[in-house]
Tab-separated table of C-alpha atoms in Angstrom:
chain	number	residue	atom	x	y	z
A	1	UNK	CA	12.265	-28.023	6.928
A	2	UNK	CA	12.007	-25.374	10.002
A	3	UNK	CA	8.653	-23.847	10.272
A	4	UNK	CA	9.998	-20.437	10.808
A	5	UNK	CA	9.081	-18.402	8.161
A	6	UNK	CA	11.812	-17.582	5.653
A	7	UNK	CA	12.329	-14.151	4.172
A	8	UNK	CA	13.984	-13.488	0.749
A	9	UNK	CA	15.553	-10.325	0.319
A	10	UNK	CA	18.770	-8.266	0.165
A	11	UNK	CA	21.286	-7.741	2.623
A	12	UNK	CA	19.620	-4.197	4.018
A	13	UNK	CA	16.655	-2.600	4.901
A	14	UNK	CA	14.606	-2.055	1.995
A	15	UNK	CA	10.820	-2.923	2.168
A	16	UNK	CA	11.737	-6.370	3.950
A	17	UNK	CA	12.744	-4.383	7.395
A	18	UNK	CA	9.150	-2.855	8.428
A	19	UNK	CA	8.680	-7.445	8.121
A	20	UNK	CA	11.685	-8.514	9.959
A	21	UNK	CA	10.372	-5.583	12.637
A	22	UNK	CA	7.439	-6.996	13.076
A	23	UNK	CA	7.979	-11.167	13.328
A	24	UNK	CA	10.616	-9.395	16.008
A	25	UNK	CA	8.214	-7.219	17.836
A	26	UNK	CA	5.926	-11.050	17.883
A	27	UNK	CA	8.455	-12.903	18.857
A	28	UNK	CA	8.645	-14.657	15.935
A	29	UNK	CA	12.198	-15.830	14.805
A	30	UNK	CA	12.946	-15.986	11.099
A	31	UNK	CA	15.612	-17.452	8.408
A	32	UNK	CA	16.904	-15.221	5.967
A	33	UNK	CA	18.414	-15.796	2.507
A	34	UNK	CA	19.913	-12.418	1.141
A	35	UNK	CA	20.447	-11.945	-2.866
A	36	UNK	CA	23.644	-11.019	-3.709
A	37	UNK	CA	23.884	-12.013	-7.250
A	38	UNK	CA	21.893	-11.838	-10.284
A	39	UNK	CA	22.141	-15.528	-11.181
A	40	UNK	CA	19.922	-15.688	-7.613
A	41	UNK	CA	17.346	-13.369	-8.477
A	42	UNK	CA	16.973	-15.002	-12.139
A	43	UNK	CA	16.582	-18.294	-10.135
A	44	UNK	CA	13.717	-17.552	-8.149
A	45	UNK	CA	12.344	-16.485	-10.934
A	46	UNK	CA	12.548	-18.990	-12.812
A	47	UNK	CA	11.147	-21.283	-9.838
A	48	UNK	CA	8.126	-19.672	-9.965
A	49	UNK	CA	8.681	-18.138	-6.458
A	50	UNK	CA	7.622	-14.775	-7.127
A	51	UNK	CA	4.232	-13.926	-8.010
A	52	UNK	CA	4.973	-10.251	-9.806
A	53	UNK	CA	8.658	-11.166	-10.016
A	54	UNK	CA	9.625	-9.215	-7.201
A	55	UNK	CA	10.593	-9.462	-3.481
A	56	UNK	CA	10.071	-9.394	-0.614
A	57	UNK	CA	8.894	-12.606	-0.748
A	58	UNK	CA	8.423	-15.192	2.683
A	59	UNK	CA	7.872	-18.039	3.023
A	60	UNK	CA	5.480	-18.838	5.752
A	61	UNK	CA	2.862	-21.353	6.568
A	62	UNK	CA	3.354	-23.259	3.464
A	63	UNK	CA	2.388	-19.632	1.192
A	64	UNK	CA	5.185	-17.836	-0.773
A	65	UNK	CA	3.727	-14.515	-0.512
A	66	UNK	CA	4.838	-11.666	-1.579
A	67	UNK	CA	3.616	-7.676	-1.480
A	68	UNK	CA	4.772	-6.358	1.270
A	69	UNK	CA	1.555	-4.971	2.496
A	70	UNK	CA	-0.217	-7.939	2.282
A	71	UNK	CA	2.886	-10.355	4.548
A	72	UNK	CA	2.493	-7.830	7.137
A	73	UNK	CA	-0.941	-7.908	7.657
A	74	UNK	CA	-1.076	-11.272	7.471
A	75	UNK	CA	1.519	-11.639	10.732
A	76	UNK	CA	0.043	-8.860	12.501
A	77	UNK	CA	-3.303	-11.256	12.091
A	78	UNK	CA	-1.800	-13.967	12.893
A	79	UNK	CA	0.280	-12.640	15.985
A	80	UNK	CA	-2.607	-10.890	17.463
A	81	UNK	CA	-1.327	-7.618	16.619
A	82	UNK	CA	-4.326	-6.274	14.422
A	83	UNK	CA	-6.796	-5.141	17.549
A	84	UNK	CA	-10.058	-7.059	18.507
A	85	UNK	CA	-12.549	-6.084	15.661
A	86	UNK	CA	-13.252	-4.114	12.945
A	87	UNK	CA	-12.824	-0.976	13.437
A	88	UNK	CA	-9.795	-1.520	15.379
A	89	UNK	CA	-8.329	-3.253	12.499
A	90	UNK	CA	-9.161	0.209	10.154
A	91	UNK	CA	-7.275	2.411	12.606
A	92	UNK	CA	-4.223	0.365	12.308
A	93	UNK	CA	-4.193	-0.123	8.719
A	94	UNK	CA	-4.647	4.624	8.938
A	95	UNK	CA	-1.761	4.616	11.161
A	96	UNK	CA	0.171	2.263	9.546
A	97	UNK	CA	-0.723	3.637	6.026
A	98	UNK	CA	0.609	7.119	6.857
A	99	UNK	CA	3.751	5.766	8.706
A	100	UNK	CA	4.154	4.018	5.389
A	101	UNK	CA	4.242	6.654	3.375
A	102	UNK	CA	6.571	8.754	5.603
A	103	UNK	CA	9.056	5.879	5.503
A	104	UNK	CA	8.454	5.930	1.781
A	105	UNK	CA	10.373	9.207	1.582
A	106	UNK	CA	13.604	7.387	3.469
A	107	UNK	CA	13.045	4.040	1.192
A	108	UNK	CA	14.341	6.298	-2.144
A	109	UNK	CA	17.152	8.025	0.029
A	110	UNK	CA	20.092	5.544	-0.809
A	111	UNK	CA	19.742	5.818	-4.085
A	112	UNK	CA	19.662	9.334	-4.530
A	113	UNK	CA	22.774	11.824	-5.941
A	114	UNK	CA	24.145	13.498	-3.352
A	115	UNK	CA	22.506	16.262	-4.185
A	116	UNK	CA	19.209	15.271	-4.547
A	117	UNK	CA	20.078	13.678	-0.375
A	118	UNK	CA	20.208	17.078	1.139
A	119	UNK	CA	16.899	17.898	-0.505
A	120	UNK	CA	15.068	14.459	0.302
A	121	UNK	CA	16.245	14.985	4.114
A	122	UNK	CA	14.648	18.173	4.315
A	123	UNK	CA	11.129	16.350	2.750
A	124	UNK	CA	11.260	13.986	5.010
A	125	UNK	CA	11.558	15.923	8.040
A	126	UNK	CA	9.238	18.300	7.128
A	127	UNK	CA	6.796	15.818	6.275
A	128	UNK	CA	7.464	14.133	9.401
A	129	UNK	CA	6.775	16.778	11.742
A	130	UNK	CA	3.959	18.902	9.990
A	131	UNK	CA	2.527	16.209	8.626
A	132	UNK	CA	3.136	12.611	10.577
A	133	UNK	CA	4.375	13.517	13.925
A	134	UNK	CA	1.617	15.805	14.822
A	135	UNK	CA	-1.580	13.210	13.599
A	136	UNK	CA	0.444	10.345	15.978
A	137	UNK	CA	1.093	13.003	19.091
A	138	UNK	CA	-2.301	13.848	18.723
A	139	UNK	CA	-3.588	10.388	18.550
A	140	UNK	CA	-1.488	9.538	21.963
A	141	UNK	CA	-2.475	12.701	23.684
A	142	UNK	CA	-6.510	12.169	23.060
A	143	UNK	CA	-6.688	9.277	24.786
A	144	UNK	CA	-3.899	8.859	27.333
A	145	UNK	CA	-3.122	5.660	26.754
A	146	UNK	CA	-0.076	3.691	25.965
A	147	UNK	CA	-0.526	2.960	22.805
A	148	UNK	CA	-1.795	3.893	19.365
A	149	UNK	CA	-4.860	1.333	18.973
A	150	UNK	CA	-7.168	-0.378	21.649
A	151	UNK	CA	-4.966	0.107	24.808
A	152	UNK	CA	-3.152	-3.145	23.396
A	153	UNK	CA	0.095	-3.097	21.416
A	154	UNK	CA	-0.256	-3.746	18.296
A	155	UNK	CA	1.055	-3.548	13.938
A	156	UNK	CA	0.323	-0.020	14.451
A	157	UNK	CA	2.822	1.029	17.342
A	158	UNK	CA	5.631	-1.382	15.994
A	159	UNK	CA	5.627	0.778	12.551
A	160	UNK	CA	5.109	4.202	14.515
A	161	UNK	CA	8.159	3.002	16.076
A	162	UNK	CA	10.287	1.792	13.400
A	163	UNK	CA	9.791	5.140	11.425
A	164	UNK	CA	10.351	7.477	14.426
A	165	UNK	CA	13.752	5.524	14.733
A	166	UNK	CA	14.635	5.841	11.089
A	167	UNK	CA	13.452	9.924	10.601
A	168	UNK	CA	16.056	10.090	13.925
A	169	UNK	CA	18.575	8.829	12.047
A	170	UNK	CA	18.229	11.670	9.238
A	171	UNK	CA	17.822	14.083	12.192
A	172	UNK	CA	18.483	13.343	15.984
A	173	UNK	CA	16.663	15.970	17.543
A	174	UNK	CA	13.306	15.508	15.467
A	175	UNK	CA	11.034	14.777	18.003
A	176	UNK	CA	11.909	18.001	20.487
A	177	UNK	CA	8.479	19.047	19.797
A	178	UNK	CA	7.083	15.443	20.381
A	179	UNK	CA	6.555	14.806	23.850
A	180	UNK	CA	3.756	12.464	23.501
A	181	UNK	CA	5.779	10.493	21.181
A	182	UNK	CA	9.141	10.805	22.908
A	183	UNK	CA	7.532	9.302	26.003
A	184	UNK	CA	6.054	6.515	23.324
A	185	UNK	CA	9.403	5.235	21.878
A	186	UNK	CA	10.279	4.946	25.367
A	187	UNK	CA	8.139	2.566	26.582
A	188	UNK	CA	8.009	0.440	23.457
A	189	UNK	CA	12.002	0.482	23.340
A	190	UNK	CA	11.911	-0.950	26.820
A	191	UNK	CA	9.393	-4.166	25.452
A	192	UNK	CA	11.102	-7.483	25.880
A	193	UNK	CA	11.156	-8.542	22.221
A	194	UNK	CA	11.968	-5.043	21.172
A	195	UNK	CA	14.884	-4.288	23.275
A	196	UNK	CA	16.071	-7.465	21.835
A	197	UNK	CA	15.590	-6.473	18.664
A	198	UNK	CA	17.075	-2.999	19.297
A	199	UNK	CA	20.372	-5.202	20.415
A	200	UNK	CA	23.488	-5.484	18.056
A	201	UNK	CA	23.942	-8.945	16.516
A	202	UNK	CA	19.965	-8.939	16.495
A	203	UNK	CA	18.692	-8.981	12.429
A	204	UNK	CA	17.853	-5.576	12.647
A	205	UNK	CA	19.271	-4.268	9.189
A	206	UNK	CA	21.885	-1.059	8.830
A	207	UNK	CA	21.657	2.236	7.412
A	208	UNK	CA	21.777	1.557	3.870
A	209	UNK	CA	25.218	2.514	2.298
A	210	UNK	CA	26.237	2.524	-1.157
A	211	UNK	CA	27.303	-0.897	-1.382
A	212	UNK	CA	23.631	-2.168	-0.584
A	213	UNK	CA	22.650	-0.082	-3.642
A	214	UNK	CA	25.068	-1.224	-5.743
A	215	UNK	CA	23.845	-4.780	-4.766
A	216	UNK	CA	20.167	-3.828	-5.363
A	217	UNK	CA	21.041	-2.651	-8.580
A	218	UNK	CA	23.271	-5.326	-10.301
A	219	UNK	CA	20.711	-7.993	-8.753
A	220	UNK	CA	17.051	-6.073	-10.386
A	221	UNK	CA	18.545	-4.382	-13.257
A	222	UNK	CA	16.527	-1.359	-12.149
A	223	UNK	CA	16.763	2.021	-9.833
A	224	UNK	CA	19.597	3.847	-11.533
A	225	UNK	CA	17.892	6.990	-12.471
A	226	UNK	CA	16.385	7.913	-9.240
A	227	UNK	CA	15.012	11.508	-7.775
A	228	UNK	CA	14.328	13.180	-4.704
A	229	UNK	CA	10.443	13.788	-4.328
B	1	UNK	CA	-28.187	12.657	8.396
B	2	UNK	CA	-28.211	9.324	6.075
B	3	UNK	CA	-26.726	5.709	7.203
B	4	UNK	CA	-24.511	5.968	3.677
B	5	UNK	CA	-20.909	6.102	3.425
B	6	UNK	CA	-20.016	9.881	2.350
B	7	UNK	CA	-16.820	10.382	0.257
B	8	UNK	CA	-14.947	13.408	-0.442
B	9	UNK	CA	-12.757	13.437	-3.342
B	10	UNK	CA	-12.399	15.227	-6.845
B	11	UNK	CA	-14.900	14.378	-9.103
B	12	UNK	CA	-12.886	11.815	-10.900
B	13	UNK	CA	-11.593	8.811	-10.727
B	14	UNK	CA	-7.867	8.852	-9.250
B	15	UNK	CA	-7.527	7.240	-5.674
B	16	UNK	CA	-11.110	6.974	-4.656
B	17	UNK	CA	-12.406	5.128	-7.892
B	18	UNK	CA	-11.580	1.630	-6.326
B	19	UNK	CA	-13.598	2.845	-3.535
B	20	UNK	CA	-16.880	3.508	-5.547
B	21	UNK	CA	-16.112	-0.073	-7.199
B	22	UNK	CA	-16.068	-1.744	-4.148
B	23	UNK	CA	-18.877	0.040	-2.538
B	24	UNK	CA	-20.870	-0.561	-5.395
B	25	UNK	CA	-19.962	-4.448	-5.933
B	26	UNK	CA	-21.481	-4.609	-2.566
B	27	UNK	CA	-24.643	-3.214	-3.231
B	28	UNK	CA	-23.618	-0.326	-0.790
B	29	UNK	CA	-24.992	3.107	-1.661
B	30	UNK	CA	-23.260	5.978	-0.921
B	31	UNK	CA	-23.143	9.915	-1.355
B	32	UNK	CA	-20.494	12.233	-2.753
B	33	UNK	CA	-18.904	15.654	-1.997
B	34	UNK	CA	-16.638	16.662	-4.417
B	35	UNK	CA	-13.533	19.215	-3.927
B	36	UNK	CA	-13.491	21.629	-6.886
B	37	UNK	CA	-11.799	24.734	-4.787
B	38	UNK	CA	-8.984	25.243	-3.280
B	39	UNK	CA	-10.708	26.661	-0.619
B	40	UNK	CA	-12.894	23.695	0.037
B	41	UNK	CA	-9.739	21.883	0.943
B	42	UNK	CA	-8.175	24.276	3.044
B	43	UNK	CA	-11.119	24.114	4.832
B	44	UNK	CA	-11.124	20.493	5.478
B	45	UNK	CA	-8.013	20.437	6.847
B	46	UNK	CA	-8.425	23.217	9.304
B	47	UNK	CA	-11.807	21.607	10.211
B	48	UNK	CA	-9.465	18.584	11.538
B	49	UNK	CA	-10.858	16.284	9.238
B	50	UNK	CA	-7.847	14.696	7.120
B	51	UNK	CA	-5.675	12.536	9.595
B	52	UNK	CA	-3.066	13.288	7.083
B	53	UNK	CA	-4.071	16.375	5.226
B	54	UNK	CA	-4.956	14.161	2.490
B	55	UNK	CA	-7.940	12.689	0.344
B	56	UNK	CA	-9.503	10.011	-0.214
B	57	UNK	CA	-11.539	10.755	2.565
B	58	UNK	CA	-14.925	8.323	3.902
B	59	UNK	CA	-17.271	9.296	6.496
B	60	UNK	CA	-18.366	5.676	7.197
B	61	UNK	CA	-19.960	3.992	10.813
B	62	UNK	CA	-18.929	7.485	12.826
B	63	UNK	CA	-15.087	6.965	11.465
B	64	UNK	CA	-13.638	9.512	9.591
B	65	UNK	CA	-11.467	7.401	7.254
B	66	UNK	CA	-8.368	8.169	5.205
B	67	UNK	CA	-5.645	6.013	3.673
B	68	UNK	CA	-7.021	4.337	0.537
B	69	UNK	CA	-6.138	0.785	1.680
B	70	UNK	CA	-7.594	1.260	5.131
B	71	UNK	CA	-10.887	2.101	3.571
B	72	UNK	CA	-11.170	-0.514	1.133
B	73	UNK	CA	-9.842	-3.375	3.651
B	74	UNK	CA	-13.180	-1.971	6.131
B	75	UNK	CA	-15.441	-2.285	3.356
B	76	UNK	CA	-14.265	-5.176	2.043
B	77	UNK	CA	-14.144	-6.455	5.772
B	78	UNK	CA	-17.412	-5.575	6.436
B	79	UNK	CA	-19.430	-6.575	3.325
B	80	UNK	CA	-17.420	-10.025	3.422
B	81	UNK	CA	-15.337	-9.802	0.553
B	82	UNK	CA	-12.479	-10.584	2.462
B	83	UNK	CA	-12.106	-14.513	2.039
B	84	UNK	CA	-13.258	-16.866	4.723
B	85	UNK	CA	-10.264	-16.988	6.740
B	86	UNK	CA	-6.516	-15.759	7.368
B	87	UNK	CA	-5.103	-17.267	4.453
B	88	UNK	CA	-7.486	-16.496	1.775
B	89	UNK	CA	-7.003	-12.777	3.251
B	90	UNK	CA	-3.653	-13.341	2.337
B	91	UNK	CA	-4.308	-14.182	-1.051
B	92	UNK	CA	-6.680	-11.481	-1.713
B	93	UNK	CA	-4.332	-9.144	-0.350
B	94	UNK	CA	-1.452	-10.281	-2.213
B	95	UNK	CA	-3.623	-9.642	-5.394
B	96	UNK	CA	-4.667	-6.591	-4.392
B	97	UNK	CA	-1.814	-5.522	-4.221
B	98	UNK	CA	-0.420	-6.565	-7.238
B	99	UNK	CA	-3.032	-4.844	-9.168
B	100	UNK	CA	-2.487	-1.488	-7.544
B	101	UNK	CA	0.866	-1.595	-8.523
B	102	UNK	CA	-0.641	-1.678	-12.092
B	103	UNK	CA	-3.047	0.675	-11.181
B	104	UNK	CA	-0.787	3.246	-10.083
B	105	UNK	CA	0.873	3.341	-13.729
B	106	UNK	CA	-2.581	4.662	-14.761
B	107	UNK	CA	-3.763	6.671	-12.056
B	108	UNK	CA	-0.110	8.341	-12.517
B	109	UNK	CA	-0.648	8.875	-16.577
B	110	UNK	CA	-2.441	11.755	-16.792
B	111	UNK	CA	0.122	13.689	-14.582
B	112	UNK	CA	3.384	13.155	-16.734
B	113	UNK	CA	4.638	15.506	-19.218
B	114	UNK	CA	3.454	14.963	-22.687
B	115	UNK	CA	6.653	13.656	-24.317
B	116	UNK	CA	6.953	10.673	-21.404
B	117	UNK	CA	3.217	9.385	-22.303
B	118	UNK	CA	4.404	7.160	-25.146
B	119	UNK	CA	6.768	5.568	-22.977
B	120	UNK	CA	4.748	5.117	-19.702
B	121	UNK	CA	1.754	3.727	-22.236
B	122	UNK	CA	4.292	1.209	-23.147
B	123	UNK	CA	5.177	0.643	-19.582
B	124	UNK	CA	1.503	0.190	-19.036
B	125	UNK	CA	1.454	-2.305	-21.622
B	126	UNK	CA	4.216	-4.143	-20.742
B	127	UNK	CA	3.528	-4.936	-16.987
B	128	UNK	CA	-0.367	-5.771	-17.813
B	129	UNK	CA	0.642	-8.491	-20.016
B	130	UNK	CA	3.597	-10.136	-18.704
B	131	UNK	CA	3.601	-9.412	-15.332
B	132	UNK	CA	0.447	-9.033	-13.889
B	133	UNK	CA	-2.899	-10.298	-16.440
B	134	UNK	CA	-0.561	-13.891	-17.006
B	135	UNK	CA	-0.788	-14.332	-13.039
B	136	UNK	CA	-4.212	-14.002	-12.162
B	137	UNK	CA	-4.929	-15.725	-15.991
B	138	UNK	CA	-3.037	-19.057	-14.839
B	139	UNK	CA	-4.563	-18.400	-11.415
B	140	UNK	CA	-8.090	-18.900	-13.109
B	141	UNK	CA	-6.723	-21.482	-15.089
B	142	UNK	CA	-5.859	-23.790	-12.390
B	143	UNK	CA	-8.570	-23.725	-10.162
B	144	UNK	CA	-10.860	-23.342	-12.979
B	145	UNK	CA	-13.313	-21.504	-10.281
B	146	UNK	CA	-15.555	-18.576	-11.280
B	147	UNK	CA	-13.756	-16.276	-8.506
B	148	UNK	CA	-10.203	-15.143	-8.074
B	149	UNK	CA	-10.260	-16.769	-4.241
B	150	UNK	CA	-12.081	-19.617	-2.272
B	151	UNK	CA	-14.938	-19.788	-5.471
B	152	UNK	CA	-16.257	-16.966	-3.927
B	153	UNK	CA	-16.845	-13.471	-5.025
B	154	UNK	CA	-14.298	-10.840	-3.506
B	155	UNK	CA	-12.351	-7.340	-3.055
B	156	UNK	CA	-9.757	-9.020	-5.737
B	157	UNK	CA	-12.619	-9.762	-8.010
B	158	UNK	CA	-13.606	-6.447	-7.654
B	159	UNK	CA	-10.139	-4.657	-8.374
B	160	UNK	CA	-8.941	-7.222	-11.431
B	161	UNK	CA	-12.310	-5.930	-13.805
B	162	UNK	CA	-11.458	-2.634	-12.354
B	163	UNK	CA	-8.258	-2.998	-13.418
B	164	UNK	CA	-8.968	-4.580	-16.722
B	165	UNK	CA	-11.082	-2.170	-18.205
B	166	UNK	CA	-8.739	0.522	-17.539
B	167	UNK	CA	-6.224	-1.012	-19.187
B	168	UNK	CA	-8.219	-1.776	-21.931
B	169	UNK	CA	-9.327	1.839	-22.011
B	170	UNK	CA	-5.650	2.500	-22.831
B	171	UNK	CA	-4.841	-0.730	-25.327
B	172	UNK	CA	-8.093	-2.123	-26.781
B	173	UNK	CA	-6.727	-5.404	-27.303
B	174	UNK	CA	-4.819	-5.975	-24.529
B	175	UNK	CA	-6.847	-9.315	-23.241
B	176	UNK	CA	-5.831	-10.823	-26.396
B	177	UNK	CA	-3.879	-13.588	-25.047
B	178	UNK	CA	-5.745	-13.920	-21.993
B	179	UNK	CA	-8.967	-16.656	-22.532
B	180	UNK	CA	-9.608	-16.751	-19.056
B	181	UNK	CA	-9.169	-12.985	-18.533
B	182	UNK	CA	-11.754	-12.693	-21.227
B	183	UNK	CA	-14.369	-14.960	-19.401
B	184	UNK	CA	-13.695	-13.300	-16.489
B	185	UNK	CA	-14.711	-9.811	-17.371
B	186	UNK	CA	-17.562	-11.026	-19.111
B	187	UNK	CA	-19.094	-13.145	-16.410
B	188	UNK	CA	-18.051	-10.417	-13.632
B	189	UNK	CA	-19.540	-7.448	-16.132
B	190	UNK	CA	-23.000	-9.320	-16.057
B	191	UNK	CA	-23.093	-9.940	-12.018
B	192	UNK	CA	-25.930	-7.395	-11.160
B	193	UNK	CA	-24.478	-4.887	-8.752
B	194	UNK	CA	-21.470	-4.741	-11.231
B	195	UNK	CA	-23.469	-4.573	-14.303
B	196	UNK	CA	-25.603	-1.596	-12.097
B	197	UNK	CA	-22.181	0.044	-11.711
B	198	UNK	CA	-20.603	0.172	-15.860
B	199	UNK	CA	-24.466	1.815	-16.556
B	200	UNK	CA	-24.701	4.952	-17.469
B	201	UNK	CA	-25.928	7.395	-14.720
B	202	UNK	CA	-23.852	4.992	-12.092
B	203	UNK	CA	-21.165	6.631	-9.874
B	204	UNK	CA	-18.554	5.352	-11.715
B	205	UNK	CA	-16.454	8.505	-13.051
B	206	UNK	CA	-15.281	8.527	-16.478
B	207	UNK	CA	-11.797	8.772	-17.834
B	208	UNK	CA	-9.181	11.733	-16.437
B	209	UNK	CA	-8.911	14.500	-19.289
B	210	UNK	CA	-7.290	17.438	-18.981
B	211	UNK	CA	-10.209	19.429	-16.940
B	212	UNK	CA	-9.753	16.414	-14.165
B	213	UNK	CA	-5.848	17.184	-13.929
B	214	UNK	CA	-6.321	21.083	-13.806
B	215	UNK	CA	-8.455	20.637	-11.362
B	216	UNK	CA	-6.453	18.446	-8.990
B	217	UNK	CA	-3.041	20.589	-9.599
B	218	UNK	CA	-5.370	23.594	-8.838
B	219	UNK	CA	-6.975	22.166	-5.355
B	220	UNK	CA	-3.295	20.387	-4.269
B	221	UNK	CA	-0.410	22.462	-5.541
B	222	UNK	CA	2.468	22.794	-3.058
């Protein structure tokens, strides 16, 4: 039995990537066993693995925890990347809690009609840069430092990161009016265990396509009937 | 200028009613400025105030806090209702978590259309009694402790008789097949800042009705 920890999920992004993120961004290296079939899924279940029936669920330090929320803040705790006290801890879990709601609007996007895509890409860059963008650039530009929380990397700066890359994806030139944050995903791209992460053959996860969907479906029995916010 | 925690929400229950349960499971008093005008919000956000443009907001030790979680992991933080260690963090999380996911079903109900509230009652229904109330029941079970975590009182305490009596608002019976659900909300009703808190007079805000949703459409349409 390794002692990495072991992460249960599909073959995509999903709500496992902001995890496999941040075990990167620590330095942490992971296992992975993707579900691909429903007879899977039902057997998990059956073994008592998953607490609400659901994944993500990881295996780590002898827990199988699940709740997606609750694994990363346990990692960022345990990788010292959840600031010094406190109050440091309640700014990341603000930054990370809007960040995670921003990325909420790209979690649906695979699953929407085609449609109902074009209208969900225009939510979430609008959200992203009257909304998100502007609170994070602010953030930066108050205090001068390098990053989000305590002049120390941290959760916080891994997720900012993660869902600058992914709005980018739905539109390249969304942070022109960003130049606190442009310089940001600069220097955190350039971080060892980043840049590694950033690499191909790393675990980083693809843009979902219509095959992961298809997958997500047939395994949960769920998510057919989808809208755009 | 009090020492208390200030929050700024509707005056209802929606996001910031976990809040008021947790502040008031820790003996914590607080005060509270509620948003009936559009105008009041506007405000608010052009004051600076709302990282996010968004409520629940708590004025609490100089920070202006917003994000739901963020405020109730401080509190819970601070008042030591957060386990003893990493890993009974963990589990309190995890539990958290797993009851807002049930809480959401309600806090959502008042807001759908009225031919979907049969179904999403039954939806309701459903998840409280075989997917979430069966976990923390057999969790109870096994250790046979008083407390959800470490046999110590906690945030998941706190948000599992939150969560029950909503539910049961909903279906009366619903802790029917749940023995250790039952002895639960009984002993955890009769701990004295919680039995404080289901008085009348208490901060705790009553069921949404139709003057609750009217307002909050009114103060956050698009």
């Amino acid at each position: 039995m390794a002692g990495k920890p072991k992460l249960y999920y599909f073959n995509g992004r999903g709500k496992m990537e902001s995890i496999r993120w941040l075990l990167a961004a620590a330095g942490v290296e992971f296992e992975e066993e993707f579900l691909e079939t429903r007879e899977q899924y039902e057997k998990l279940l059956q073994g008592g693995s998953l607490l609400f029936q659901q994944v993500p669920m990881v295996e780590i330090d002898g827990m199988k925890m699940v709740q997606t929320r609750a694994i990363l803040s346990y990692i960022a705790a345990k990788y010292n990347l959840y600031g010094k006290d406190l109050k440091e801890r309640a700014l990341i879990d603000m930054y990370v809690g809007g960040t995670d709601d921003l990325m909420g609007f790209i979690l649906v996007f695979p699953f929407l009609s085609a449609e109902d895509k074009e209208k969900q890409r225009a939510v979430i860059v609008q959200k992203a840069t009257s909304r998100y963008f502007p609170a994070y650039e602010k953030v930066l530009k108050d205090h001068g430092q390098d990053f989000l929380v305590g002049n120390n990397f941290s959760w916080a700066d891994v997720h900012l990161f993660e869902a600058i890359l992914m709005v980018e994806e739905k539109k390249s030139d969304v942070l022109s009016g960003f130049p606190q944050l442009q310089a940001f995903k600069a220097r955190i791209s350039s971080i060892p265990t980043i840049k590694k992460f950033l690499e191909p053959g790393s675990q980083r996860k693809p843009v979902s396509d219509d095959k992961y969907v298809e997958t997500v479906r047939r395994v949960l029995r769920m998510y057919y009937d989808i809208k755009a916010n | 200028m009090s020492g208390k925690p200030r929050l700024t929400y509707c005056n209802g229950r929606g996001r910031m009613e976990p809040v008021r349960w947790l502040l008031a499971a820790a003996g914590v008093e607080f005060e509270e400025n509620f948003l009936e005008t559009r105008e009041q919000y506007e405000k608010l956000i052009k004051d600076g105030v709302l990282m996010f443009q968004q409520v629940p907001l708590v004025e609490i030790d100089g920070m202006k806090m917003v994000q739901t979680r963020a405020i109730l992991s401080y509190i819970a933080g601070k008042y030591n209702l957060y386990g003893k260690d990493l890993k009974e963090r963990a589990l309190i999380d995890m539990y958290v978590e797993g009851i807002t996911d049930l809480m959401q079903m309600i806090l959502m109900f008042p807001f759908s259309p009225p031919e979907a509230k049969e179904k999403n009652l039954d939806s309701i229904k459903e998840r409280a009694t075989n997917r979430y109330f069966p976990v923390f029941e057999k969790v109870l079970k096994q250790h046979g402790q008083d407390f959800l975590v470490g046999n110590k009182f906690s945030w998941a305490d706190v948000q599992l008789i939150e969560a029950i009596l909503a539910v049961e608002e909903k279906i009366p019976a619903v802790l029917s097949g749940f023995p250790q659900l039952q002895a639960f909300k009984i002993r955890t009703s009769n701990m004295p800042t919680i039995k404080k808190f289901l008085q009348p007079g208490s901060p705790r805000k009553p069921p949404p009705d139709e003057r609750y949703v009217e307002t909050v459409l009114k103060i956050f349409k698009k």
